Every structure is written in C-alpha cells, then in structure tokens.
Short mmCIF file of N, CA and C in Angstrom, two decimals:
data_model
loop_
_atom_site.label_atom_id
_atom_site.label_comp_id
_atom_site.label_asym_id
_atom_site.label_seq_id
_atom_site.Cartn_x
_atom_site.Cartn_y
_atom_site.Cartn_z
N MET A 159 90.61 85.54 110.55
CA MET A 159 91.89 85.89 109.98
C MET A 159 92.97 85.55 111.00
N GLU A 160 94.06 85.02 110.51
CA GLU A 160 95.22 84.74 111.35
C GLU A 160 96.28 85.79 111.05
N PHE A 161 96.95 86.24 112.11
CA PHE A 161 97.99 87.24 111.96
C PHE A 161 99.35 86.60 112.17
N GLU A 162 100.29 87.01 111.37
CA GLU A 162 101.68 86.55 111.49
C GLU A 162 102.57 87.77 111.64
N HIS A 163 103.37 87.78 112.68
CA HIS A 163 104.32 88.87 112.89
C HIS A 163 105.67 88.40 112.37
N GLN A 164 106.25 89.19 111.50
CA GLN A 164 107.58 88.91 110.96
C GLN A 164 108.52 90.03 111.42
N PRO A 165 109.02 89.96 112.67
CA PRO A 165 109.82 91.06 113.20
C PRO A 165 111.09 91.33 112.40
N ASP A 166 111.69 90.31 111.80
CA ASP A 166 112.89 90.52 111.00
C ASP A 166 112.60 91.33 109.74
N ARG A 167 111.37 91.28 109.25
CA ARG A 167 110.96 92.06 108.08
C ARG A 167 110.16 93.29 108.47
N ARG A 168 109.93 93.46 109.78
CA ARG A 168 109.13 94.57 110.32
C ARG A 168 107.77 94.64 109.62
N ARG A 169 107.07 93.51 109.72
CA ARG A 169 105.81 93.38 108.98
C ARG A 169 104.86 92.46 109.72
N TYR A 170 103.58 92.79 109.59
CA TYR A 170 102.51 91.89 110.00
C TYR A 170 101.80 91.44 108.74
N LEU A 171 101.41 90.17 108.71
CA LEU A 171 100.62 89.65 107.60
C LEU A 171 99.29 89.16 108.15
N GLY A 172 98.24 89.34 107.37
CA GLY A 172 96.94 88.78 107.68
C GLY A 172 96.63 87.71 106.65
N ARG A 173 96.31 86.50 107.13
CA ARG A 173 96.05 85.38 106.22
C ARG A 173 94.67 84.79 106.49
N ILE A 174 94.06 84.33 105.42
CA ILE A 174 92.84 83.54 105.49
C ILE A 174 93.09 82.28 104.67
N ASP A 175 92.94 81.14 105.31
CA ASP A 175 93.20 79.85 104.67
C ASP A 175 94.57 79.83 104.00
N GLY A 176 95.56 80.43 104.66
CA GLY A 176 96.93 80.44 104.16
C GLY A 176 97.24 81.52 103.15
N GLU A 177 96.24 82.16 102.60
CA GLU A 177 96.44 83.22 101.60
C GLU A 177 96.69 84.55 102.29
N VAL A 178 97.74 85.26 101.87
CA VAL A 178 98.00 86.59 102.41
C VAL A 178 96.95 87.55 101.85
N ILE A 179 96.20 88.15 102.77
CA ILE A 179 95.12 89.06 102.39
C ILE A 179 95.57 90.52 102.55
N CYS A 180 96.33 90.79 103.64
CA CYS A 180 96.74 92.16 103.92
C CYS A 180 98.06 92.16 104.67
N SER A 181 98.67 93.34 104.72
CA SER A 181 99.95 93.49 105.43
C SER A 181 100.03 94.89 106.03
N LEU A 182 100.90 95.00 107.03
CA LEU A 182 101.19 96.28 107.66
C LEU A 182 102.69 96.31 107.92
N ASP A 183 103.37 97.32 107.40
CA ASP A 183 104.81 97.49 107.59
C ASP A 183 105.06 98.56 108.64
N TYR A 184 106.17 98.43 109.34
CA TYR A 184 106.46 99.39 110.41
C TYR A 184 107.96 99.52 110.61
N ALA A 185 108.34 100.56 111.35
CA ALA A 185 109.70 100.75 111.86
C ALA A 185 109.55 100.85 113.38
N ASP A 186 110.53 100.34 114.11
CA ASP A 186 110.45 100.31 115.57
C ASP A 186 111.77 100.78 116.14
N ASP A 187 111.73 101.89 116.89
CA ASP A 187 112.97 102.40 117.49
C ASP A 187 113.11 102.00 118.96
N GLY A 188 112.23 101.10 119.41
CA GLY A 188 112.27 100.65 120.79
C GLY A 188 111.29 101.37 121.69
N ALA A 189 110.91 102.57 121.33
CA ALA A 189 109.93 103.34 122.11
C ALA A 189 108.68 103.65 121.28
N VAL A 190 108.89 103.87 119.98
CA VAL A 190 107.81 104.25 119.08
C VAL A 190 107.79 103.30 117.88
N VAL A 191 106.59 102.82 117.56
CA VAL A 191 106.39 102.01 116.37
C VAL A 191 105.78 102.93 115.31
N SER A 192 106.53 103.18 114.25
CA SER A 192 106.03 104.00 113.14
C SER A 192 105.40 103.07 112.11
N MET A 193 104.09 103.14 111.99
CA MET A 193 103.38 102.28 111.04
C MET A 193 103.38 102.97 109.69
N THR A 194 104.14 102.40 108.75
CA THR A 194 104.48 103.08 107.52
C THR A 194 103.62 102.73 106.32
N ARG A 195 102.97 101.55 106.34
CA ARG A 195 102.23 101.14 105.15
C ARG A 195 101.25 100.04 105.50
N THR A 196 100.04 100.16 105.01
CA THR A 196 99.08 99.06 105.05
C THR A 196 98.72 98.73 103.61
N PHE A 197 98.42 97.46 103.38
CA PHE A 197 98.06 97.04 102.02
C PHE A 197 97.08 95.88 102.12
N THR A 198 96.03 95.95 101.32
CA THR A 198 95.09 94.84 101.18
C THR A 198 95.07 94.45 99.71
N ASN A 199 95.22 93.16 99.45
CA ASN A 199 95.17 92.69 98.06
C ASN A 199 93.84 93.11 97.44
N PRO A 200 93.89 93.67 96.23
CA PRO A 200 92.69 94.26 95.62
C PRO A 200 91.42 93.41 95.66
N PRO A 201 91.47 92.11 95.41
CA PRO A 201 90.19 91.36 95.43
C PRO A 201 89.55 91.30 96.82
N HIS A 202 90.30 91.65 97.85
CA HIS A 202 89.80 91.54 99.22
C HIS A 202 89.51 92.88 99.87
N ARG A 203 89.61 93.94 99.13
CA ARG A 203 89.36 95.27 99.70
C ARG A 203 87.88 95.46 100.02
N GLY A 204 87.64 96.30 101.03
CA GLY A 204 86.27 96.63 101.39
C GLY A 204 85.65 95.69 102.40
N HIS A 205 86.45 94.80 102.99
CA HIS A 205 85.92 93.83 103.96
C HIS A 205 86.44 94.06 105.38
N GLY A 206 87.15 95.16 105.60
CA GLY A 206 87.63 95.47 106.94
C GLY A 206 88.94 94.82 107.33
N TYR A 207 89.64 94.23 106.38
CA TYR A 207 90.89 93.54 106.70
C TYR A 207 91.99 94.50 107.11
N ALA A 208 92.07 95.66 106.48
CA ALA A 208 93.09 96.65 106.87
C ALA A 208 92.83 97.13 108.30
N ALA A 209 91.57 97.31 108.65
CA ALA A 209 91.23 97.72 110.02
C ALA A 209 91.61 96.63 111.00
N ALA A 210 91.38 95.38 110.63
CA ALA A 210 91.70 94.27 111.53
C ALA A 210 93.20 94.16 111.78
N ILE A 211 94.00 94.28 110.74
CA ILE A 211 95.45 94.14 110.93
C ILE A 211 96.01 95.37 111.65
N THR A 212 95.42 96.54 111.41
CA THR A 212 95.84 97.74 112.13
C THR A 212 95.52 97.60 113.62
N ALA A 213 94.32 97.15 113.94
CA ALA A 213 93.95 96.95 115.34
C ALA A 213 94.88 95.95 116.01
N HIS A 214 95.22 94.89 115.30
CA HIS A 214 96.13 93.88 115.85
C HIS A 214 97.51 94.48 116.12
N ALA A 215 98.06 95.20 115.15
CA ALA A 215 99.39 95.79 115.32
C ALA A 215 99.40 96.85 116.42
N VAL A 216 98.36 97.66 116.50
CA VAL A 216 98.26 98.66 117.57
C VAL A 216 98.18 97.96 118.93
N GLY A 217 97.42 96.88 119.00
CA GLY A 217 97.32 96.12 120.23
C GLY A 217 98.66 95.54 120.67
N GLU A 218 99.44 95.06 119.71
CA GLU A 218 100.77 94.52 120.02
C GLU A 218 101.69 95.63 120.54
N ALA A 219 101.63 96.80 119.90
CA ALA A 219 102.45 97.93 120.34
C ALA A 219 102.04 98.35 121.75
N GLU A 220 100.76 98.42 122.00
CA GLU A 220 100.26 98.80 123.32
C GLU A 220 100.72 97.79 124.38
N ALA A 221 100.61 96.51 124.08
CA ALA A 221 101.01 95.47 125.03
C ALA A 221 102.51 95.53 125.34
N ALA A 222 103.29 96.00 124.36
CA ALA A 222 104.74 96.12 124.55
C ALA A 222 105.13 97.45 125.20
N GLY A 223 104.14 98.31 125.49
CA GLY A 223 104.42 99.59 126.12
C GLY A 223 105.00 100.63 125.19
N ARG A 224 104.70 100.50 123.91
CA ARG A 224 105.23 101.44 122.92
C ARG A 224 104.14 102.38 122.43
N LEU A 225 104.57 103.53 121.95
CA LEU A 225 103.68 104.49 121.31
C LEU A 225 103.64 104.18 119.82
N VAL A 226 102.66 104.77 119.14
CA VAL A 226 102.49 104.54 117.71
C VAL A 226 102.53 105.87 116.98
N ARG A 227 103.29 105.89 115.88
CA ARG A 227 103.32 107.05 114.99
C ARG A 227 102.72 106.62 113.65
N PRO A 228 101.53 107.12 113.32
CA PRO A 228 100.93 106.78 112.02
C PRO A 228 101.69 107.49 110.90
N MET A 229 102.28 106.73 110.03
CA MET A 229 103.02 107.29 108.89
C MET A 229 102.27 107.04 107.58
N CYS A 230 101.21 106.28 107.65
CA CYS A 230 100.41 106.01 106.46
C CYS A 230 99.00 106.55 106.71
N TRP A 231 98.36 107.01 105.67
CA TRP A 231 97.05 107.64 105.81
C TRP A 231 96.05 106.70 106.45
N TYR A 232 96.13 105.42 106.14
CA TYR A 232 95.12 104.51 106.68
C TYR A 232 95.23 104.38 108.20
N VAL A 233 96.45 104.25 108.70
CA VAL A 233 96.63 104.13 110.16
C VAL A 233 96.18 105.43 110.84
N ALA A 234 96.48 106.58 110.24
CA ALA A 234 96.01 107.86 110.79
C ALA A 234 94.49 107.90 110.83
N GLN A 235 93.85 107.43 109.78
CA GLN A 235 92.38 107.39 109.74
C GLN A 235 91.85 106.42 110.79
N TRP A 236 92.53 105.29 110.98
CA TRP A 236 92.10 104.32 111.99
C TRP A 236 92.10 104.96 113.37
N PHE A 237 93.15 105.72 113.68
CA PHE A 237 93.20 106.41 114.98
C PHE A 237 92.10 107.46 115.09
N ASP A 238 91.78 108.15 114.00
CA ASP A 238 90.67 109.11 114.02
C ASP A 238 89.36 108.41 114.38
N GLU A 239 89.20 107.17 113.92
CA GLU A 239 87.98 106.40 114.16
C GLU A 239 87.99 105.68 115.52
N HIS A 240 89.14 105.69 116.20
CA HIS A 240 89.27 105.02 117.49
C HIS A 240 89.89 105.98 118.50
N PRO A 241 89.16 107.03 118.88
CA PRO A 241 89.72 108.03 119.79
C PRO A 241 90.11 107.46 121.16
N GLU A 242 89.56 106.31 121.50
CA GLU A 242 89.93 105.68 122.78
C GLU A 242 91.39 105.22 122.79
N LYS A 243 92.03 105.18 121.64
CA LYS A 243 93.43 104.78 121.53
C LYS A 243 94.37 105.98 121.36
N ALA A 244 93.85 107.19 121.45
CA ALA A 244 94.65 108.41 121.21
C ALA A 244 95.85 108.53 122.14
N ALA A 245 95.78 107.99 123.34
CA ALA A 245 96.90 108.08 124.28
C ALA A 245 98.13 107.33 123.78
N LEU A 246 97.95 106.46 122.78
CA LEU A 246 99.08 105.71 122.22
C LEU A 246 99.85 106.48 121.15
N LEU A 247 99.31 107.62 120.73
CA LEU A 247 99.94 108.36 119.64
C LEU A 247 101.23 109.04 120.10
N ALA A 248 102.24 108.91 119.27
CA ALA A 248 103.53 109.56 119.54
C ALA A 248 103.53 110.96 118.96
#
C-alpha cells in the first residue's frame, strides 16, 4: 500500500494500484494531532488497511514530535492494541 499525505485537506490516503482503499482524517494544532476518522472502502474491509494507515499516521506524528488524541473509535482501539505507543497519547 502507498500512503499519500494531503496536509491541506488534513487527510492521509491509502492506495493500492492507484485506487483509494482507506483514509484517515485529522486536526492538527501544532502540538497534538487529533485523529478524527478512519474509513476503509467496504469491499476492502477486513484486510488490515485501517490498521496500516493508522500506524503510518501515528508514525508521522511521532516523527514530528507531536502527541495523538484518538477521536475515532478505531484509532482508540489501535492504541489499545499497541500499548508500546501509549506515551504518544495526549
């Protein structure tokens, strides 16, 4: 999967062969990235794409020195499943 960051739209896209498979929307106040929505196109659900794009977005926030506020249930669940990333929680 290839990831595309669209900072002007505050969105990450996950693509396979050019097709948008999943997305993650966020708000960024400069210190905290609030991850507000994840979405996987219905025919592609159940393959771990939401987890992949969440991991990518969390990694980008971590690299930028920002904390993460899970505002969507999926991102909150991802953090529950990755306790090694708990220090990033706002």
